[in-house]
Tab-separated table of C-alpha atoms in Angstrom:
chain	number	residue	atom	x	y	z
E	41	MET	CA	-146.185	8.197	-223.414
E	42	ALA	CA	-149.998	7.995	-222.413
E	43	MET	CA	-149.711	4.392	-224.039
E	44	GLY	CA	-146.684	3.642	-222.259
E	45	ALA	CA	-148.459	4.806	-218.849
E	46	LEU	CA	-151.679	2.689	-219.348
E	47	VAL	CA	-149.673	-0.413	-220.197
E	48	PHE	CA	-147.387	0.219	-217.136
E	49	SER	CA	-150.418	0.576	-215.010
E	50	PHE	CA	-152.144	-2.485	-216.204
E	51	PHE	CA	-149.229	-4.808	-215.587
E	52	MET	CA	-148.410	-3.347	-212.465
E	53	PHE	CA	-152.018	-4.002	-211.348
E	54	LEU	CA	-151.586	-7.358	-212.599
E	55	SER	CA	-148.715	-8.119	-211.024
E	56	SER	CA	-150.214	-6.930	-207.469
E	57	LEU	CA	-152.763	-9.927	-208.076
E	58	MET	CA	-150.132	-12.489	-208.204
E	59	THR	CA	-149.533	-14.879	-205.726
E	60	ASN	CA	-146.623	-17.293	-207.558
E	61	PRO	CA	-143.345	-15.116	-207.366
E	62	TYR	CA	-142.012	-16.168	-210.510
E	63	ILE	CA	-145.279	-14.853	-212.189
E	64	PHE	CA	-145.069	-11.990	-210.511
E	65	MET	CA	-141.597	-11.158	-211.665
E	66	LEU	CA	-142.719	-12.007	-215.137
E	67	CYS	CA	-145.365	-9.537	-214.973
E	68	PHE	CA	-143.535	-6.902	-213.154
E	69	SER	CA	-140.344	-7.101	-215.749
E	70	VAL	CA	-142.853	-6.704	-218.557
E	71	ALA	CA	-144.353	-3.655	-217.148
E	72	ALA	CA	-141.175	-2.107	-216.094
E	73	GLY	CA	-139.380	-2.841	-219.576
E	74	PHE	CA	-142.360	-1.877	-221.708
E	75	GLY	CA	-143.389	1.275	-219.924
E	76	ALA	CA	-139.747	2.354	-219.325
E	77	GLY	CA	-139.033	1.873	-223.243
E	78	THR	CA	-142.248	3.532	-224.517
E	79	SER	CA	-141.585	6.665	-221.936
E	80	CYS	CA	-138.243	6.662	-222.986
E	81	LEU	CA	-138.608	6.945	-226.664
E	82	LEU	CA	-140.552	10.376	-226.983
E	83	PRO	CA	-137.983	12.475	-225.205
E	84	ALA	CA	-135.619	11.027	-227.626
E	85	TRP	CA	-137.463	11.570	-230.736
E	86	ALA	CA	-137.818	15.081	-229.378
E	87	GLY	CA	-133.875	15.472	-229.039
E	88	TRP	CA	-133.537	14.052	-232.358
E	89	THR	CA	-135.736	16.419	-233.967
E	90	TYR	CA	-134.210	19.555	-232.518
E	91	TYR	CA	-130.595	18.093	-232.989
E	92	PRO	CA	-130.432	15.991	-235.858
E	93	GLU	CA	-126.674	16.258	-236.379
E	94	ARG	CA	-126.126	15.271	-232.637
E	95	LYS	CA	-128.355	12.077	-232.240
E	96	GLY	CA	-125.824	10.231	-230.561
E	97	LEU	CA	-125.286	12.731	-228.050
E	98	VAL	CA	-128.836	13.033	-227.439
E	99	THR	CA	-129.541	9.183	-227.058
E	100	GLY	CA	-126.514	9.115	-224.580
E	101	LEU	CA	-128.109	11.892	-222.458
E	102	ASN	CA	-131.550	10.523	-222.642
E	103	LEU	CA	-130.492	7.514	-221.404
E	104	ALA	CA	-127.982	8.577	-218.804
E	105	GLY	CA	-130.904	10.640	-217.417
E	106	PHE	CA	-133.436	7.548	-217.223
E	107	SER	CA	-130.558	5.428	-215.742
E	108	LEU	CA	-129.559	8.130	-213.266
E	109	GLY	CA	-133.200	8.488	-212.115
E	110	GLY	CA	-134.031	4.930	-211.600
E	111	LEU	CA	-130.685	4.634	-209.596
E	112	VAL	CA	-131.689	7.494	-207.411
E	113	TYR	CA	-135.264	6.448	-207.207
E	114	GLY	CA	-134.436	2.872	-206.283
E	115	LEU	CA	-131.819	4.290	-203.279
E	116	VAL	CA	-134.612	6.787	-202.256
E	117	PHE	CA	-137.489	4.284	-202.085
E	118	SER	CA	-135.148	1.478	-200.325
E	119	PHE	CA	-134.441	3.796	-197.724
E	120	ILE	CA	-137.863	4.830	-197.138
E	121	ALA	CA	-139.333	1.304	-197.546
E	122	ASN	CA	-136.460	-0.273	-195.132
E	123	SER	CA	-135.004	2.392	-193.089
E	124	THR	CA	-134.193	0.030	-190.270
E	125	ASN	CA	-132.234	-2.077	-192.614
E	126	ILE	CA	-133.607	-5.318	-192.112
E	127	PRO	CA	-132.249	-8.184	-194.518
E	128	PRO	CA	-134.935	-9.669	-196.908
E	129	SER	CA	-136.468	-13.099	-195.971
E	130	ILE	CA	-138.030	-15.250	-198.867
E	131	THR	CA	-140.180	-18.107	-197.745
E	132	ALA	CA	-142.045	-20.210	-200.414
């Protein structure tokens, strides 16, 4: 998990320095994908160790927890960041 956190933090820092929106999206996507993937693997492995006969159920619950966490986090963060509900405007 520490490796995932380090790579995630590095790519988040790198994406904060980007001025091109496409390069920013690439760095941010790599950071989010790799960080979430490596962070999701350790709880799945622990579940597989404790319940070796129910690996499918453990994997499903693990992924459901990560997905619901992202959904709740996204809704809460968008409410905090845009509480007045101003529509986005992108100018390049």
